[in-house]
Amino acid sequence: MKKLYDFLNIAIWSFAGVFLGSSVYTWWDYKTRPGLYAMQPVPWYFSIQTRAVLTAVFIAVFLLLRWMIRRRMKKAERKEGEGL
């Protein structure tokens, strides 16, 4: 359980880092080539908003899983403490 808990923690920060990096790149690309984004039917920041929503959903699911695993780990610790 501890390994899964740690993996979820790494996954949460990885998703956040990828979102931040891709958002900075999109902003930089817009600043250097605004003409490419002018041809699109949606604003230049639409892809950032879409990724933000998806990232928030993934992080929320991972946080929920982490919370459930943490609860189970605490229950197991209490049972071990009672048995001694």
PDB file of N, CA and C in Angstrom:
ATOM      1  N   MET A   1       0.811  -1.201   0.000  1.00  0.00           N
ATOM      2  CA  MET A   1       0.000   0.000   0.000  1.00  0.00           C
ATOM      3  C   MET A   1       0.857   1.269   0.000  1.00  0.00           C
ATOM      4  N   LYS A   2       1.950   1.216   0.720  1.00  0.00           N
ATOM      5  CA  LYS A   2       2.820   2.397   0.807  1.00  0.00           C
ATOM      6  C   LYS A   2       3.392   2.754  -0.556  1.00  0.00           C
ATOM      7  N   LYS A   3       3.754   1.736  -1.350  1.00  0.00           N
ATOM      8  CA  LYS A   3       4.308   2.004  -2.682  1.00  0.00           C
ATOM      9  C   LYS A   3       3.262   2.639  -3.585  1.00  0.00           C
ATOM     10  N   LEU A   4       2.028   2.169  -3.516  1.00  0.00           N
ATOM     11  CA  LEU A   4       0.959   2.747  -4.320  1.00  0.00           C
ATOM     12  C   LEU A   4       0.679   4.182  -3.881  1.00  0.00           C
ATOM     13  N   TYR A   5       0.694   4.407  -2.589  1.00  0.00           N
ATOM     14  CA  TYR A   5       0.497   5.752  -2.049  1.00  0.00           C
ATOM     15  C   TYR A   5       1.576   6.706  -2.568  1.00  0.00           C
ATOM     16  N   ASP A   6       2.824   6.256  -2.526  1.00  0.00           N
ATOM     17  CA  ASP A   6       3.930   7.082  -3.023  1.00  0.00           C
ATOM     18  C   ASP A   6       3.837   7.296  -4.531  1.00  0.00           C
ATOM     19  N   PHE A   7       3.437   6.259  -5.263  1.00  0.00           N
ATOM     20  CA  PHE A   7       3.278   6.390  -6.709  1.00  0.00           C
ATOM     21  C   PHE A   7       2.215   7.432  -7.052  1.00  0.00           C
ATOM     22  N   LEU A   8       1.096   7.415  -6.331  1.00  0.00           N
ATOM     23  CA  LEU A   8       0.039   8.397  -6.589  1.00  0.00           C
ATOM     24  C   LEU A   8       0.525   9.814  -6.297  1.00  0.00           C
ATOM     25  N   ASN A   9       1.340   9.963  -5.273  1.00  0.00           N
ATOM     26  CA  ASN A   9       1.911  11.276  -4.959  1.00  0.00           C
ATOM     27  C   ASN A   9       2.793  11.764  -6.108  1.00  0.00           C
ATOM     28  N   ILE A  10       3.613  10.869  -6.642  1.00  0.00           N
ATOM     29  CA  ILE A  10       4.474  11.226  -7.774  1.00  0.00           C
ATOM     30  C   ILE A  10       3.621  11.560  -8.998  1.00  0.00           C
ATOM     31  N   ALA A  11       2.566  10.780  -9.230  1.00  0.00           N
ATOM     32  CA  ALA A  11       1.697  11.012 -10.383  1.00  0.00           C
ATOM     33  C   ALA A  11       1.002  12.374 -10.291  1.00  0.00           C
ATOM     34  N   ILE A  12       0.570  12.750  -9.103  1.00  0.00           N
ATOM     35  CA  ILE A  12      -0.089  14.046  -8.922  1.00  0.00           C
ATOM     36  C   ILE A  12       0.852  15.177  -9.305  1.00  0.00           C
ATOM     37  N   TRP A  13       2.069  15.135  -8.778  1.00  0.00           N
ATOM     38  CA  TRP A  13       3.025  16.193  -9.090  1.00  0.00           C
ATOM     39  C   TRP A  13       3.462  16.152 -10.546  1.00  0.00           C
ATOM     40  N   SER A  14       3.501  14.969 -11.145  1.00  0.00           N
ATOM     41  CA  SER A  14       3.861  14.862 -12.557  1.00  0.00           C
ATOM     42  C   SER A  14       2.793  15.498 -13.438  1.00  0.00           C
ATOM     43  N   PHE A  15       1.531  15.208 -13.161  1.00  0.00           N
ATOM     44  CA  PHE A  15       0.457  15.821 -13.925  1.00  0.00           C
ATOM     45  C   PHE A  15       0.486  17.341 -13.794  1.00  0.00           C
ATOM     46  N   ALA A  16       0.720  17.826 -12.585  1.00  0.00           N
ATOM     47  CA  ALA A  16       0.783  19.272 -12.371  1.00  0.00           C
ATOM     48  C   ALA A  16       1.960  19.883 -13.131  1.00  0.00           C
ATOM     49  N   GLY A  17       3.100  19.218 -13.120  1.00  0.00           N
ATOM     50  CA  GLY A  17       4.276  19.726 -13.823  1.00  0.00           C
ATOM     51  C   GLY A  17       4.096  19.737 -15.324  1.00  0.00           C
ATOM     52  N   VAL A  18       3.507  18.677 -15.864  1.00  0.00           N
ATOM     53  CA  VAL A  18       3.266  18.634 -17.312  1.00  0.00           C
ATOM     54  C   VAL A  18       2.282  19.724 -17.710  1.00  0.00           C
ATOM     55  N   PHE A  19       1.246  19.915 -16.909  1.00  0.00           N
ATOM     56  CA  PHE A  19       0.290  20.982 -17.214  1.00  0.00           C
ATOM     57  C   PHE A  19       0.973  22.348 -17.208  1.00  0.00           C
ATOM     58  N   LEU A  20       1.767  22.608 -16.196  1.00  0.00           N
ATOM     59  CA  LEU A  20       2.453  23.886 -16.109  1.00  0.00           C
ATOM     60  C   LEU A  20       3.402  24.090 -17.291  1.00  0.00           C
ATOM     61  N   GLY A  21       4.184  23.073 -17.611  1.00  0.00           N
ATOM     62  CA  GLY A  21       5.121  23.178 -18.723  1.00  0.00           C
ATOM     63  C   GLY A  21       4.434  23.388 -20.057  1.00  0.00           C
ATOM     64  N   SER A  22       3.382  22.642 -20.311  1.00  0.00           N
ATOM     65  CA  SER A  22       2.684  22.800 -21.592  1.00  0.00           C
ATOM     66  C   SER A  22       1.964  24.141 -21.672  1.00  0.00           C
ATOM     67  N   SER A  23       1.503  24.640 -20.550  1.00  0.00           N
ATOM     68  CA  SER A  23       0.839  25.949 -20.547  1.00  0.00           C
ATOM     69  C   SER A  23       1.837  27.070 -20.831  1.00  0.00           C
ATOM     70  N   VAL A  24       3.003  26.985 -20.223  1.00  0.00           N
ATOM     71  CA  VAL A  24       4.040  27.986 -20.478  1.00  0.00           C
ATOM     72  C   VAL A  24       4.464  27.933 -21.937  1.00  0.00           C
ATOM     73  N   TYR A  25       4.609  26.725 -22.486  1.00  0.00           N
ATOM     74  CA  TYR A  25       4.984  26.604 -23.892  1.00  0.00           C
ATOM     75  C   TYR A  25       3.915  27.194 -24.812  1.00  0.00           C
ATOM     76  N   THR A  26       2.640  26.918 -24.522  1.00  0.00           N
ATOM     77  CA  THR A  26       1.559  27.465 -25.345  1.00  0.00           C
ATOM     78  C   THR A  26       1.560  28.983 -25.286  1.00  0.00           C
ATOM     79  N   TRP A  27       1.754  29.534 -24.117  1.00  0.00           N
ATOM     80  CA  TRP A  27       1.806  30.995 -23.977  1.00  0.00           C
ATOM     81  C   TRP A  27       2.987  31.565 -24.762  1.00  0.00           C
ATOM     82  N   TRP A  28       4.159  30.944 -24.644  1.00  0.00           N
ATOM     83  CA  TRP A  28       5.341  31.401 -25.368  1.00  0.00           C
ATOM     84  C   TRP A  28       5.117  31.302 -26.879  1.00  0.00           C
ATOM     85  N   ASP A  29       4.520  30.204 -27.332  1.00  0.00           N
ATOM     86  CA  ASP A  29       4.266  30.026 -28.757  1.00  0.00           C
ATOM     87  C   ASP A  29       3.288  31.083 -29.265  1.00  0.00           C
ATOM     88  N   TYR A  30       2.291  31.411 -28.452  1.00  0.00           N
ATOM     89  CA  TYR A  30       1.346  32.458 -28.843  1.00  0.00           C
ATOM     90  C   TYR A  30       2.049  33.811 -28.959  1.00  0.00           C
ATOM     91  N   LYS A  31       2.941  34.109 -28.023  1.00  0.00           N
ATOM     92  CA  LYS A  31       3.648  35.393 -28.053  1.00  0.00           C
ATOM     93  C   LYS A  31       4.588  35.483 -29.258  1.00  0.00           C
ATOM     94  N   THR A  32       5.189  34.367 -29.672  1.00  0.00           N
ATOM     95  CA  THR A  32       6.136  34.413 -30.787  1.00  0.00           C
ATOM     96  C   THR A  32       5.451  34.297 -32.142  1.00  0.00           C
ATOM     97  N   ARG A  33       4.308  33.599 -32.231  1.00  0.00           N
ATOM     98  CA  ARG A  33       3.604  33.424 -33.505  1.00  0.00           C
ATOM     99  C   ARG A  33       2.106  33.657 -33.335  1.00  0.00           C
ATOM    100  N   PRO A  34       1.696  34.885 -33.104  1.00  0.00           N
ATOM    101  CA  PRO A  34       0.266  35.133 -32.888  1.00  0.00           C
ATOM    102  C   PRO A  34      -0.581  34.909 -34.148  1.00  0.00           C
ATOM    103  N   GLY A  35       0.038  35.004 -35.318  1.00  0.00           N
ATOM    104  CA  GLY A  35      -0.717  34.806 -36.558  1.00  0.00           C
ATOM    105  C   GLY A  35      -1.279  33.406 -36.690  1.00  0.00           C
ATOM    106  N   LEU A  36      -0.551  32.405 -36.199  1.00  0.00           N
ATOM    107  CA  LEU A  36      -1.048  31.032 -36.260  1.00  0.00           C
ATOM    108  C   LEU A  36      -2.298  30.853 -35.417  1.00  0.00           C
ATOM    109  N   TYR A  37      -2.326  31.511 -34.293  1.00  0.00           N
ATOM    110  CA  TYR A  37      -3.478  31.374 -33.393  1.00  0.00           C
ATOM    111  C   TYR A  37      -4.651  32.236 -33.842  1.00  0.00           C
ATOM    112  N   ALA A  38      -4.398  33.257 -34.653  1.00  0.00           N
ATOM    113  CA  ALA A  38      -5.476  34.113 -35.149  1.00  0.00           C
ATOM    114  C   ALA A  38      -6.363  33.355 -36.128  1.00  0.00           C
ATOM    115  N   MET A  39      -5.810  32.327 -36.774  1.00  0.00           N
ATOM    116  CA  MET A  39      -6.581  31.550 -37.752  1.00  0.00           C
ATOM    117  C   MET A  39      -7.518  30.544 -37.091  1.00  0.00           C
ATOM    118  N   GLN A  40      -7.320  30.261 -35.832  1.00  0.00           N
ATOM    119  CA  GLN A  40      -8.143  29.261 -35.148  1.00  0.00           C
ATOM    120  C   GLN A  40      -9.502  29.849 -34.778  1.00  0.00           C
ATOM    121  N   PRO A  41     -10.545  29.008 -34.765  1.00  0.00           N
ATOM    122  CA  PRO A  41     -11.879  29.503 -34.413  1.00  0.00           C
ATOM    123  C   PRO A  41     -12.075  29.716 -32.900  1.00  0.00           C
ATOM    124  N   VAL A  42     -11.131  29.256 -32.097  1.00  0.00           N
ATOM    125  CA  VAL A  42     -11.231  29.412 -30.640  1.00  0.00           C
ATOM    126  C   VAL A  42     -10.085  30.286 -30.159  1.00  0.00           C
ATOM    127  N   PRO A  43     -10.204  30.892 -28.983  1.00  0.00           N
ATOM    128  CA  PRO A  43      -9.099  31.706 -28.458  1.00  0.00           C
ATOM    129  C   PRO A  43      -7.848  30.859 -28.234  1.00  0.00           C
ATOM    130  N   TRP A  44      -6.705  31.516 -28.199  1.00  0.00           N
ATOM    131  CA  TRP A  44      -5.427  30.817 -28.064  1.00  0.00           C
ATOM    132  C   TRP A  44      -5.308  30.065 -26.752  1.00  0.00           C
ATOM    133  N   TYR A  45      -5.997  30.500 -25.733  1.00  0.00           N
ATOM    134  CA  TYR A  45      -5.877  29.891 -24.409  1.00  0.00           C
ATOM    135  C   TYR A  45      -6.879  28.754 -24.190  1.00  0.00           C
ATOM    136  N   PHE A  46      -7.644  28.406 -25.203  1.00  0.00           N
ATOM    137  CA  PHE A  46      -8.636  27.340 -25.058  1.00  0.00           C
ATOM    138  C   PHE A  46      -7.977  25.997 -24.727  1.00  0.00           C
ATOM    139  N   SER A  47      -6.835  25.709 -25.352  1.00  0.00           N
ATOM    140  CA  SER A  47      -6.162  24.439 -25.069  1.00  0.00           C
ATOM    141  C   SER A  47      -5.657  24.403 -23.624  1.00  0.00           C
ATOM    142  N   ILE A  48      -5.255  25.542 -23.101  1.00  0.00           N
ATOM    143  CA  ILE A  48      -4.810  25.604 -21.699  1.00  0.00           C
ATOM    144  C   ILE A  48      -5.988  25.320 -20.768  1.00  0.00           C
ATOM    145  N   GLN A  49      -7.134  25.906 -21.092  1.00  0.00           N
ATOM    146  CA  GLN A  49      -8.310  25.673 -20.256  1.00  0.00           C
ATOM    147  C   GLN A  49      -8.744  24.216 -20.292  1.00  0.00           C
ATOM    148  N   THR A  50      -8.702  23.616 -21.460  1.00  0.00           N
ATOM    149  CA  THR A  50      -9.077  22.209 -21.584  1.00  0.00           C
ATOM    150  C   THR A  50      -8.137  21.319 -20.783  1.00  0.00           C
ATOM    151  N   ARG A  51      -6.838  21.572 -20.910  1.00  0.00           N
ATOM    152  CA  ARG A  51      -5.868  20.788 -20.142  1.00  0.00           C
ATOM    153  C   ARG A  51      -6.030  21.026 -18.649  1.00  0.00           C
ATOM    154  N   ALA A  52      -6.403  22.239 -18.252  1.00  0.00           N
ATOM    155  CA  ALA A  52      -6.593  22.531 -16.828  1.00  0.00           C
ATOM    156  C   ALA A  52      -7.739  21.697 -16.253  1.00  0.00           C
ATOM    157  N   VAL A  53      -8.819  21.595 -16.994  1.00  0.00           N
ATOM    158  CA  VAL A  53      -9.956  20.811 -16.521  1.00  0.00           C
ATOM    159  C   VAL A  53      -9.580  19.330 -16.420  1.00  0.00           C
ATOM    160  N   LEU A  54      -8.947  18.812 -17.454  1.00  0.00           N
ATOM    161  CA  LEU A  54      -8.550  17.406 -17.430  1.00  0.00           C
ATOM    162  C   LEU A  54      -7.538  17.124 -16.321  1.00  0.00           C
ATOM    163  N   THR A  55      -6.592  18.018 -16.139  1.00  0.00           N
ATOM    164  CA  THR A  55      -5.611  17.849 -15.074  1.00  0.00           C
ATOM    165  C   THR A  55      -6.287  17.878 -13.711  1.00  0.00           C
ATOM    166  N   ALA A  56      -7.224  18.780 -13.528  1.00  0.00           N
ATOM    167  CA  ALA A  56      -7.937  18.866 -12.250  1.00  0.00           C
ATOM    168  C   ALA A  56      -8.725  17.580 -11.973  1.00  0.00           C
ATOM    169  N   VAL A  57      -9.322  17.012 -12.997  1.00  0.00           N
ATOM    170  CA  VAL A  57     -10.073  15.765 -12.819  1.00  0.00           C
ATOM    171  C   VAL A  57      -9.130  14.629 -12.420  1.00  0.00           C
ATOM    172  N   PHE A  58      -8.012  14.491 -13.149  1.00  0.00           N
ATOM    173  CA  PHE A  58      -7.059  13.434 -12.814  1.00  0.00           C
ATOM    174  C   PHE A  58      -6.503  13.613 -11.406  1.00  0.00           C
ATOM    175  N   ILE A  59      -6.143  14.820 -11.055  1.00  0.00           N
ATOM    176  CA  ILE A  59      -5.588  15.057  -9.726  1.00  0.00           C
ATOM    177  C   ILE A  59      -6.629  14.784  -8.642  1.00  0.00           C
ATOM    178  N   ALA A  60      -7.879  15.151  -8.891  1.00  0.00           N
ATOM    179  CA  ALA A  60      -8.941  14.882  -7.915  1.00  0.00           C
ATOM    180  C   ALA A  60      -9.121  13.383  -7.711  1.00  0.00           C
ATOM    181  N   VAL A  61      -9.083  12.619  -8.793  1.00  0.00           N
ATOM    182  CA  VAL A  61      -9.220  11.162  -8.679  1.00  0.00           C
ATOM    183  C   VAL A  61      -8.033  10.580  -7.914  1.00  0.00           C
ATOM    184  N   PHE A  62      -6.825  11.040  -8.231  1.00  0.00           N
ATOM    185  CA  PHE A  62      -5.643  10.541  -7.537  1.00  0.00           C
ATOM    186  C   PHE A  62      -5.666  10.921  -6.061  1.00  0.00           C
ATOM    187  N   LEU A  63      -6.139  12.115  -5.741  1.00  0.00           N
ATOM    188  CA  LEU A  63      -6.237  12.518  -4.336  1.00  0.00           C
ATOM    189  C   LEU A  63      -7.255  11.662  -3.594  1.00  0.00           C
ATOM    190  N   LEU A  64      -8.357  11.348  -4.247  1.00  0.00           N
ATOM    191  CA  LEU A  64      -9.363  10.478  -3.638  1.00  0.00           C
ATOM    192  C   LEU A  64      -8.791   9.097  -3.385  1.00  0.00           C
ATOM    193  N   LEU A  65      -8.066   8.551  -4.359  1.00  0.00           N
ATOM    194  CA  LEU A  65      -7.429   7.249  -4.167  1.00  0.00           C
ATOM    195  C   LEU A  65      -6.408   7.279  -3.038  1.00  0.00           C
ATOM    196  N   ARG A  66      -5.620   8.357  -2.998  1.00  0.00           N
ATOM    197  CA  ARG A  66      -4.636   8.496  -1.919  1.00  0.00           C
ATOM    198  C   ARG A  66      -5.313   8.534  -0.552  1.00  0.00           C
ATOM    199  N   TRP A  67      -6.415   9.251  -0.466  1.00  0.00           N
ATOM    200  CA  TRP A  67      -7.150   9.355   0.791  1.00  0.00           C
ATOM    201  C   TRP A  67      -7.673   7.980   1.222  1.00  0.00           C
ATOM    202  N   MET A  68      -8.206   7.223   0.255  1.00  0.00           N
ATOM    203  CA  MET A  68      -8.728   5.890   0.572  1.00  0.00           C
ATOM    204  C   MET A  68      -7.602   4.954   1.020  1.00  0.00           C
ATOM    205  N   ILE A  69      -6.468   5.026   0.357  1.00  0.00           N
ATOM    206  CA  ILE A  69      -5.330   4.180   0.729  1.00  0.00           C
ATOM    207  C   ILE A  69      -4.815   4.570   2.104  1.00  0.00           C
ATOM    208  N   ARG A  70      -4.748   5.861   2.376  1.00  0.00           N
ATOM    209  CA  ARG A  70      -4.268   6.336   3.679  1.00  0.00           C
ATOM    210  C   ARG A  70      -5.168   5.845   4.807  1.00  0.00           C
ATOM    211  N   ARG A  71      -6.475   5.884   4.571  1.00  0.00           N
ATOM    212  CA  ARG A  71      -7.416   5.384   5.582  1.00  0.00           C
ATOM    213  C   ARG A  71      -7.195   3.902   5.848  1.00  0.00           C
ATOM    214  N   ARG A  72      -7.003   3.144   4.768  1.00  0.00           N
ATOM    215  CA  ARG A  72      -6.784   1.707   4.914  1.00  0.00           C
ATOM    216  C   ARG A  72      -5.467   1.422   5.635  1.00  0.00           C
ATOM    217  N   MET A  73      -4.435   2.221   5.350  1.00  0.00           N
ATOM    218  CA  MET A  73      -3.148   2.044   6.023  1.00  0.00           C
ATOM    219  C   MET A  73      -3.262   2.345   7.514  1.00  0.00           C
ATOM    220  N   LYS A  74      -4.028   3.371   7.873  1.00  0.00           N
ATOM    221  CA  LYS A  74      -4.210   3.701   9.290  1.00  0.00           C
ATOM    222  C   LYS A  74      -4.982   2.603  10.014  1.00  0.00           C
ATOM    223  N   LYS A  75      -5.992   2.027   9.340  1.00  0.00           N
ATOM    224  CA  LYS A  75      -6.737   0.923   9.954  1.00  0.00           C
ATOM    225  C   LYS A  75      -5.822  -0.263  10.204  1.00  0.00           C
ATOM    226  N   ALA A  76      -4.960  -0.558   9.247  1.00  0.00           N
ATOM    227  CA  ALA A  76      -4.040  -1.679   9.400  1.00  0.00           C
ATOM    228  C   ALA A  76      -3.050  -1.417  10.537  1.00  0.00           C
ATOM    229  N   GLU A  77      -2.603  -0.189  10.694  1.00  0.00           N
ATOM    230  CA  GLU A  77      -1.694   0.153  11.789  1.00  0.00           C
ATOM    231  C   GLU A  77      -2.377  -0.018  13.141  1.00  0.00           C
ATOM    232  N   ARG A  78      -3.642   0.399  13.210  1.00  0.00           N
ATOM    233  CA  ARG A  78      -4.368   0.253  14.475  1.00  0.00           C
ATOM    234  C   ARG A  78      -4.575  -1.216  14.833  1.00  0.00           C
ATOM    235  N   LYS A  79      -4.874  -2.049  13.828  1.00  0.00           N
ATOM    236  CA  LYS A  79      -5.073  -3.475  14.092  1.00  0.00           C
ATOM    237  C   LYS A  79      -3.764  -4.115  14.578  1.00  0.00           C
ATOM    238  N   GLU A  80      -2.651  -3.717  13.992  1.00  0.00           N
ATOM    239  CA  GLU A  80      -1.356  -4.250  14.431  1.00  0.00           C
ATOM    240  C   GLU A  80      -1.052  -3.806  15.853  1.00  0.00           C
ATOM    241  N   GLY A  81      -1.412  -2.595  16.203  1.00  0.00           N
ATOM    242  CA  GLY A  81      -1.181  -2.089  17.549  1.00  0.00           C
ATOM    243  C   GLY A  81      -2.023  -2.801  18.592  1.00  0.00           C
ATOM    244  N   GLU A  82      -3.251  -3.176  18.245  1.00  0.00           N
ATOM    245  CA  GLU A  82      -4.135  -3.881  19.171  1.00  0.00           C
ATOM    246  C   GLU A  82      -3.687  -5.317  19.380  1.00  0.00           C
ATOM    247  N   GLY A  83      -3.089  -5.910  18.351  1.00  0.00           N
ATOM    248  CA  GLY A  83      -2.682  -7.312  18.434  1.00  0.00           C
ATOM    249  C   GLY A  83      -1.468  -7.526  19.302  1.00  0.00           C
ATOM    250  N   LEU A  84      -0.676  -6.509  19.538  1.00  0.00           N
ATOM    251  CA  LEU A  84       0.541  -6.663  20.339  1.00  0.00           C
ATOM    252  C   LEU A  84       0.221  -6.560  21.762  1.00  0.00           C
TER     253      LEU A  84
END
